[in-house]
XYZ file of C-alpha atoms in Angstrom:
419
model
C 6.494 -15.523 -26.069
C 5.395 -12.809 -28.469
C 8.041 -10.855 -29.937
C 8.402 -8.627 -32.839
C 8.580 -9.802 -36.097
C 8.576 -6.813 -38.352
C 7.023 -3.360 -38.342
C 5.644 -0.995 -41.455
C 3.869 2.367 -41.609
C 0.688 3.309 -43.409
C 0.615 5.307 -45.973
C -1.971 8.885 -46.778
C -4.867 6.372 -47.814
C -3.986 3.767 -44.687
C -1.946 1.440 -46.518
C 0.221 -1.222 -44.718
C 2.355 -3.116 -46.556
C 4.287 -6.112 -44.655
C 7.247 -7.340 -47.297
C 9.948 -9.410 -46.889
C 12.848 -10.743 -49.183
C 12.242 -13.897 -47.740
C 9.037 -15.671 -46.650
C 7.766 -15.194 -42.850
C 7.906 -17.305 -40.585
C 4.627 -19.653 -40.679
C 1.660 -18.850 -37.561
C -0.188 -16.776 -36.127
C 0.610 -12.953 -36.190
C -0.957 -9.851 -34.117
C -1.282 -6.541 -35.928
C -0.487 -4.032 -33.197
C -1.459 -0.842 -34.188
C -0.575 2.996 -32.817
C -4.278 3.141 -30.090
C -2.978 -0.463 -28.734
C -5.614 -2.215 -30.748
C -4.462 -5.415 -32.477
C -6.012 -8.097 -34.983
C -4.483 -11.565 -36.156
C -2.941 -12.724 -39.166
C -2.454 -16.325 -39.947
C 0.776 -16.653 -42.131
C 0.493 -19.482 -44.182
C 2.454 -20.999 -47.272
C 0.473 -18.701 -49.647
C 2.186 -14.784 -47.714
C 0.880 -12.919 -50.719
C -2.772 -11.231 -49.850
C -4.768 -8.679 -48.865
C -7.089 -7.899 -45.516
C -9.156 -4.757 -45.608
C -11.417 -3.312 -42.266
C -12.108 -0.342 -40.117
C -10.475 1.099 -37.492
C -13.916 1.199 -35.231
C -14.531 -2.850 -36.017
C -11.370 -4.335 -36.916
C -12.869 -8.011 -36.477
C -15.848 -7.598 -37.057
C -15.473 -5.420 -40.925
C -12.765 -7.664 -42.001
C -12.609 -8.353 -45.819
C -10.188 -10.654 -47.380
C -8.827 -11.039 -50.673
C -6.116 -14.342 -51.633
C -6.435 -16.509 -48.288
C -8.352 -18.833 -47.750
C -6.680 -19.379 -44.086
C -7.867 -15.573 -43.507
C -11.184 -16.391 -44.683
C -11.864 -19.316 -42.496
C -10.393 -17.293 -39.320
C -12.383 -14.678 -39.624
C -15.370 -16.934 -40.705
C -15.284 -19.385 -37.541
C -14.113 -16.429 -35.425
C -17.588 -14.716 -36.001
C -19.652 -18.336 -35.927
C -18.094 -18.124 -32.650
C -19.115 -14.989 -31.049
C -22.106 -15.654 -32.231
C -22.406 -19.403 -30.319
C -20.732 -17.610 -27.042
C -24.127 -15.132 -27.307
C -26.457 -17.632 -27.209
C -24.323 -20.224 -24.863
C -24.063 -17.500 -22.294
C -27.626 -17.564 -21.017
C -27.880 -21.235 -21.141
C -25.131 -21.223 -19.071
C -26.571 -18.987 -16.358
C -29.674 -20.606 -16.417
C -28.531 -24.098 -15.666
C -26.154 -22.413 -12.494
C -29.226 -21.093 -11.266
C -31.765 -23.747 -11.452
C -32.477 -26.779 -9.509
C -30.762 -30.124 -12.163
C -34.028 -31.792 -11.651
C -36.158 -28.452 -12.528
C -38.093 -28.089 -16.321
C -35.865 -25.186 -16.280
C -32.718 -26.867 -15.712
C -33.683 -29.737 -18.238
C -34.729 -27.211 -21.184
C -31.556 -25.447 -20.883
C -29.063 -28.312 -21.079
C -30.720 -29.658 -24.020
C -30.898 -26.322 -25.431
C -27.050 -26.385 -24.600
C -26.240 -29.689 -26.116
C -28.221 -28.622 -29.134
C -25.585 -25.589 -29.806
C -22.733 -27.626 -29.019
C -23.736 -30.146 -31.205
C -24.229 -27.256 -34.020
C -20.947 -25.941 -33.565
C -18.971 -29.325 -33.841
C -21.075 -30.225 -36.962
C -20.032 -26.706 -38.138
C -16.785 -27.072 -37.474
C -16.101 -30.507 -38.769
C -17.641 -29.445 -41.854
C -14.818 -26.974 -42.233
C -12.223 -29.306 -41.597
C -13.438 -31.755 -44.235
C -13.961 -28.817 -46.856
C -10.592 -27.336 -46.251
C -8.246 -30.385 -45.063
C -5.166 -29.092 -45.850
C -5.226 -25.689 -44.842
C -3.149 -24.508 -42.037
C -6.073 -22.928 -40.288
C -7.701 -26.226 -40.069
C -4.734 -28.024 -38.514
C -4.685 -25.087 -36.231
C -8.275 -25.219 -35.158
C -8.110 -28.756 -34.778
C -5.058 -28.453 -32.369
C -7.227 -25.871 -30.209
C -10.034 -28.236 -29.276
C -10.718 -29.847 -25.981
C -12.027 -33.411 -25.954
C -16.052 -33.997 -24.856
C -16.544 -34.776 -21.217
C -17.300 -38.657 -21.172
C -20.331 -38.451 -18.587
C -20.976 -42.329 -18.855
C -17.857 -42.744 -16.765
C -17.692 -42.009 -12.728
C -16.137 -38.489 -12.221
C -12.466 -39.553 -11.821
C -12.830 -41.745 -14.833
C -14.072 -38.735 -16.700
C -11.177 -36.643 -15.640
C -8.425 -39.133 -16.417
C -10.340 -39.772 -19.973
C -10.238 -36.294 -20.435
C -6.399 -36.592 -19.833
C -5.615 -39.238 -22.400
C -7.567 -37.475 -24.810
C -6.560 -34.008 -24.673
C -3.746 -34.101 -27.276
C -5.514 -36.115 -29.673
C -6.052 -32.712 -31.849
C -2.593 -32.132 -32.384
C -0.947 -32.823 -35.458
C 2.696 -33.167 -33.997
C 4.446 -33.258 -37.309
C 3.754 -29.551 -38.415
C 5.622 -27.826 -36.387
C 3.875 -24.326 -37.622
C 1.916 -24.746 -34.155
C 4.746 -23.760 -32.315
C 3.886 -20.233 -33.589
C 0.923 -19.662 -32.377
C -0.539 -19.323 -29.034
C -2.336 -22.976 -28.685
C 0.379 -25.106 -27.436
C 1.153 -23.045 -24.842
C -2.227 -22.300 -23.769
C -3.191 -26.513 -23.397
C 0.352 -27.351 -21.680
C -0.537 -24.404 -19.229
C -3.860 -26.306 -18.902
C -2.391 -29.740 -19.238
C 0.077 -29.158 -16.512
C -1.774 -27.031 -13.841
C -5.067 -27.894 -14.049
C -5.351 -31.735 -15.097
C -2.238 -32.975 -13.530
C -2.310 -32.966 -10.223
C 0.954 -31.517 -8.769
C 3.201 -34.233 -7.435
C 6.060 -34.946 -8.686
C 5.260 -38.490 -9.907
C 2.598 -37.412 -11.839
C 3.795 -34.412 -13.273
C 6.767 -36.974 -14.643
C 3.973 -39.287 -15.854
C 2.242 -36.113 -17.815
C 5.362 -35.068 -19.720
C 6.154 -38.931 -20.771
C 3.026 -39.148 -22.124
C 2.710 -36.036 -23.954
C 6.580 -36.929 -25.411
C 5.575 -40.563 -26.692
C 2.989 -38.786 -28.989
C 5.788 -37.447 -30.761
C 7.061 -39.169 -34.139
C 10.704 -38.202 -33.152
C 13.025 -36.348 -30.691
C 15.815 -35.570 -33.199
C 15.633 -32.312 -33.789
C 11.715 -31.480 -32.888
C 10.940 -28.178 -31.598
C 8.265 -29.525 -29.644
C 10.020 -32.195 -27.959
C 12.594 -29.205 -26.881
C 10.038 -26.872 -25.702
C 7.913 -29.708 -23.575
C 10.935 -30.691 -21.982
C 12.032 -27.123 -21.064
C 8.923 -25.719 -20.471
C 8.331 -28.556 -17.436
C 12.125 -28.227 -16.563
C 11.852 -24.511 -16.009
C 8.253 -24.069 -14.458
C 8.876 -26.533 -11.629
C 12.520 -26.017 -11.359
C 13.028 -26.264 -7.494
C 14.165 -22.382 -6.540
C 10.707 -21.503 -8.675
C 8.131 -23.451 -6.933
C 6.678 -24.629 -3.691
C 5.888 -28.418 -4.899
C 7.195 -30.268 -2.762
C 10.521 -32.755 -4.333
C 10.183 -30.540 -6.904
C 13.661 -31.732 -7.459
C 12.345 -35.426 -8.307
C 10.942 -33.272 -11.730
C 14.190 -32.081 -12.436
C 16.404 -35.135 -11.706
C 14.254 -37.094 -14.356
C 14.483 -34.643 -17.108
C 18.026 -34.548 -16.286
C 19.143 -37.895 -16.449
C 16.146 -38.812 -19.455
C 16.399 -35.730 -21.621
C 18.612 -33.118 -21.230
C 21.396 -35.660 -22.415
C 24.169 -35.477 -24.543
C 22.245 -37.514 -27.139
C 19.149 -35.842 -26.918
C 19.771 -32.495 -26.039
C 20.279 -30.965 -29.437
C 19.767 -27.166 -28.643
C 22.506 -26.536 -25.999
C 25.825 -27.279 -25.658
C 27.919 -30.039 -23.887
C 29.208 -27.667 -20.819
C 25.567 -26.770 -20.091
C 24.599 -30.356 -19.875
C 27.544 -30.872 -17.446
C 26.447 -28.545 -15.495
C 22.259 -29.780 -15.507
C 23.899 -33.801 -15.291
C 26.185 -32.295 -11.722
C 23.064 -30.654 -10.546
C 20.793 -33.416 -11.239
C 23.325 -35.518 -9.566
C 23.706 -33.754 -6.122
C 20.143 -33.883 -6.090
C 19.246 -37.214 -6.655
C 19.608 -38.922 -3.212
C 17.785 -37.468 -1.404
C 14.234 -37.453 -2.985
C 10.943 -38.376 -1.168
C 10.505 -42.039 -1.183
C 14.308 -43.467 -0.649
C 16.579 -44.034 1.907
C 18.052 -41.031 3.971
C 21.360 -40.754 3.733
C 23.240 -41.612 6.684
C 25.369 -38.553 6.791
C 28.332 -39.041 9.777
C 30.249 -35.868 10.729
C 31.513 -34.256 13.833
C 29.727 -32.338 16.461
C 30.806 -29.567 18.294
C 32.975 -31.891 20.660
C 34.731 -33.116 17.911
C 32.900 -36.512 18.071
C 31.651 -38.034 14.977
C 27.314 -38.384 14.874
C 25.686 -40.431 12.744
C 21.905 -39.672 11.544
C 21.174 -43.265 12.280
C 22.570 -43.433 15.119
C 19.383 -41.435 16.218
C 16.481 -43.729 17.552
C 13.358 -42.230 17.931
C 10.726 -43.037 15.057
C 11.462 -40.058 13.186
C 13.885 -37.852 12.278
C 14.259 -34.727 10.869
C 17.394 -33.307 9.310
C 17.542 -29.510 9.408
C 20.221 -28.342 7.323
C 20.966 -24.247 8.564
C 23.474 -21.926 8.275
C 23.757 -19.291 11.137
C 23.507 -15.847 9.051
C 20.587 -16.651 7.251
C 17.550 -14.378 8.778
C 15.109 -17.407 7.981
C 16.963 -19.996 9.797
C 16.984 -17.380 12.654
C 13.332 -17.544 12.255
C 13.093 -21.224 12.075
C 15.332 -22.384 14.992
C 13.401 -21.180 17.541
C 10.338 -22.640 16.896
C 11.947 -26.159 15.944
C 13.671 -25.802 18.964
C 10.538 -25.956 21.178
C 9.272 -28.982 19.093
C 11.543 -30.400 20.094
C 11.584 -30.018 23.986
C 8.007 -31.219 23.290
C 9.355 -34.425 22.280
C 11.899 -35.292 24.032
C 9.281 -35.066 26.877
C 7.053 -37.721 25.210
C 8.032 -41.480 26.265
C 9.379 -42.428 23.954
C 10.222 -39.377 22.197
C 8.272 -38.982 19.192
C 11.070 -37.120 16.906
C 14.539 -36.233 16.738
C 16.835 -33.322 15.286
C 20.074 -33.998 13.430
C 20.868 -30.471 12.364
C 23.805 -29.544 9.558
C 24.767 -26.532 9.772
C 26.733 -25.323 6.095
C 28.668 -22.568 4.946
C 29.833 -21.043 8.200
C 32.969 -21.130 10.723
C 33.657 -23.610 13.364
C 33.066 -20.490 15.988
C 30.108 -18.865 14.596
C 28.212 -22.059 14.711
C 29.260 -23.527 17.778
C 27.762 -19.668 18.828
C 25.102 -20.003 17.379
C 24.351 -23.497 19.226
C 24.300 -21.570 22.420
C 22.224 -18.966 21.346
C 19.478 -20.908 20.127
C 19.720 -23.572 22.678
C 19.556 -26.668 20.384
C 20.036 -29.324 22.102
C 20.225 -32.306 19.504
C 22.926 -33.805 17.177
C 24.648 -30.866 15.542
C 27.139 -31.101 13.324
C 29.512 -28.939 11.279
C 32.089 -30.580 8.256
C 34.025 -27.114 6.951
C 35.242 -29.685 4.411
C 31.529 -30.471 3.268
C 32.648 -33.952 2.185
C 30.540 -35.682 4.586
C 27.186 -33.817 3.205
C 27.969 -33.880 -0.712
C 25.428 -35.560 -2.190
C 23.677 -36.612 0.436
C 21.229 -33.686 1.358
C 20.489 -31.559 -1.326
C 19.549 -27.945 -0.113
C 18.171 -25.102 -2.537
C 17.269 -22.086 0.051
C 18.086 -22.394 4.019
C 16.929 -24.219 6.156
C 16.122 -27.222 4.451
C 14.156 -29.553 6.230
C 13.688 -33.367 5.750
C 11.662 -35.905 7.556
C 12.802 -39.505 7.874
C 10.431 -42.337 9.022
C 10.816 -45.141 11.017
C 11.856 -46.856 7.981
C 14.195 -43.782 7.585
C 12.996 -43.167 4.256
C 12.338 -39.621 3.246
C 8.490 -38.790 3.595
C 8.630 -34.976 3.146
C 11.259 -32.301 2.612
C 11.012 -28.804 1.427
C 9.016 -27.831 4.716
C 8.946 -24.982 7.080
C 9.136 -26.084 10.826
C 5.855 -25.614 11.163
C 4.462 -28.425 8.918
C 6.473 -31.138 10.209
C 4.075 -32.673 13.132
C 1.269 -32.728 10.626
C 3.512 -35.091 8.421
C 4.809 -37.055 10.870
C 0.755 -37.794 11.626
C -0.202 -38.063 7.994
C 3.000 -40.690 8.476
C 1.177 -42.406 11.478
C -2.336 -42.718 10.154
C -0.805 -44.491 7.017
C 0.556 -47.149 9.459
């Protein structure tokens, strides 16, 4: 996030002075100024220098005395606009032409040309200037080239594996500025796909780059940052709770959590807990509580191949909603032979009378049960919004939950075609 860090006001010649008792904090810094224009300042060791420009080309008419870190920004940042001139036409040409044209072929070597002019450009700066913070910034901002001797999925997973490699993980300084963020956003949503196994896979490999977890900012702000972007009320990925139960019981620890405190862990571990049996690819379980006769029903006491466990309570408008139309799935079913699907529905949070009501009412005709005492349904099902649906298999392990009512045929024929 960006957040204030100090604030000053010019003087009658436009003088800004930014002083502190103490040195700033070490990054990247935007100067906002009164017309909501801004330029950057990167805050190095060395806080003791001057920038001079004008208010009609702040960029562009910068001037700057005792940093060498300023001087190199501003530098590349012009080499830059510059490149994005002439890359821009390139560009549009080779969209526009046939890949087997002159045209086409002109332009991409044209293209390769400037790309190969700004690495060599940049590289030179890094080897002048090795030390400098700018350079370990820079560095940290660049994407790996696109390995086009390799089949396309080999190119993206390449890509993958070598998207960090710019990263100096030991200077924690990054953390202040906006690249991090910007290639975990990229990292996360565009070159992992979004499943919950990979997603795990992406973090534990960003993680082992890490010298150490004691105490490192970044190995606090990857594991939150996953933890709170596909934290299951946020998100429509599906076992989105899979994400959370593995940070839960790997990292937000008592031994590894260093920045909270021991009753928010409880609370994450008891969370992480009541979700963790009932994640897409294990067992069901075989929840056993009594229906509106009073006699007990078992979920495997169900026999057709599938099964789907719709966990409801009666008040919620949704679940109103839903019902219905699972309702006349179902008849559809029961009408195959054998039926394709069953219903064991769970209905939570309510009164003996207002569900059995509610039964009526919506004509469900399955297994329905009710346990005021919830002890049959703790940690079995885990539910984050009503209804919660889950789909069972033959094997009665889970193959999808999260669902609307409306989605379950086309897994249960996903399910099929596998078999």
């Amino acid at each position: 996030q960006q957040y204030l860090a100090d604030e000053a006001t010019s003087d009658e010649n436009g003088v800004v002075r930014f002083q502190k008792n103490e040195p700033y904090k070490q990054g990247l810094y935007f100067v906002l100024l009164p017309n909501n224009t801004n330029f950057t300042i990167v805050v190095a060791e060395d806080q003791t220098f001057n920038l001079r420009t004008s208010l009609n080309d702040l960029s562009g008419q910068m001037q700057v005395e005792g940093s060498v870190d300023n001087q190199l920004f501003y530098q590349v940042q012009a080499y830059e606009g510059n490149y994005q001139r002439q890359l821009a036409p390139l560009n549009q040409q080779l969209n526009t032409s046939a890949p087997e044209s002159g045209e086409y072929q002109a332009a991409e070597a044209s293209r390769q040309k400037l790309i190969n002019a700004r690495r060599a450009y940049l590289e030179d700066i890094f080897n002048q200037h090795p030390n400098s913070f700018f350079t370990v910034f820079k560095k940290a901002g660049q994407n790996p080239e696109l390995r086009k001797d390799l089949p396309n999925d080999a190119q993206v997973t390449a890509y993958r594996m070598e998207f960090w490699d710019g990263v100096d993980f030991t200077d924690e300084r990054l953390m202040n500025t906006p690249v991090i963020y910007n290639k975990l956003t990229r990292y996360f949503e565009d070159l992992t796909p979004q499943q919950p196994d990979s997603i795990v896979i992406s973090l534990e490999r960003i993680l082992k780059r890490l010298p150490s977890f004691e105490q490192s900012e970044y190995y606090k702000y990857f594991v939150n940052w996953v933890a709170l972007n596909y934290e299951p009320s946020k998100t429509t990925l599906m076992d989105s709770e899979a994400v959370f139960v593995h940070i839960a019981q790997n990292h937000i620890t008592y031994d590894r959590a260093f920045w909270t405190d021991s009753t928010n862990i409880y609370a994450i571990q008891l969370r992480a807990a009541e979700m963790a049996n009932s994640l897409v690819g294990q067992a069901g379980p075989n929840v056993k509580a009594p229906d509106e006769n009073g006699t007990s029903q078992a979920i495997y006491d169900l026999k057709a191949p599938y099964i789907v466990v719709y966990l409801y309570n009666p008040d919620c408008e949704h679940c109103q909603e839903q019902s219905p139309v699972l309702v006349d799935l179902h008849r559809q079913w029961q009408q195959q032979s054998p039926p394709l699907a069953d219903v064991y529905a769970i209905a939570i949070d309510t009164e003996e009378d207002i569900w059995k009501d509610y039964i009526r009412k919506t004509g469900m005709n399955w297994a329905n049960v009710f346990d005021p005492t919830n002890r049959s349904i703790y940690k079995t099902y885990y539910v984050n919004i009503t209804p919660e649906v889950y789909v069972l298999d033959p094997d009665r392990k889970i193959i999808a939950k999260n669902l609307n009512v409306n989605q379950i045929e086309e897994v249960i024929r996903r399910d099929q075609a596998k078999r």
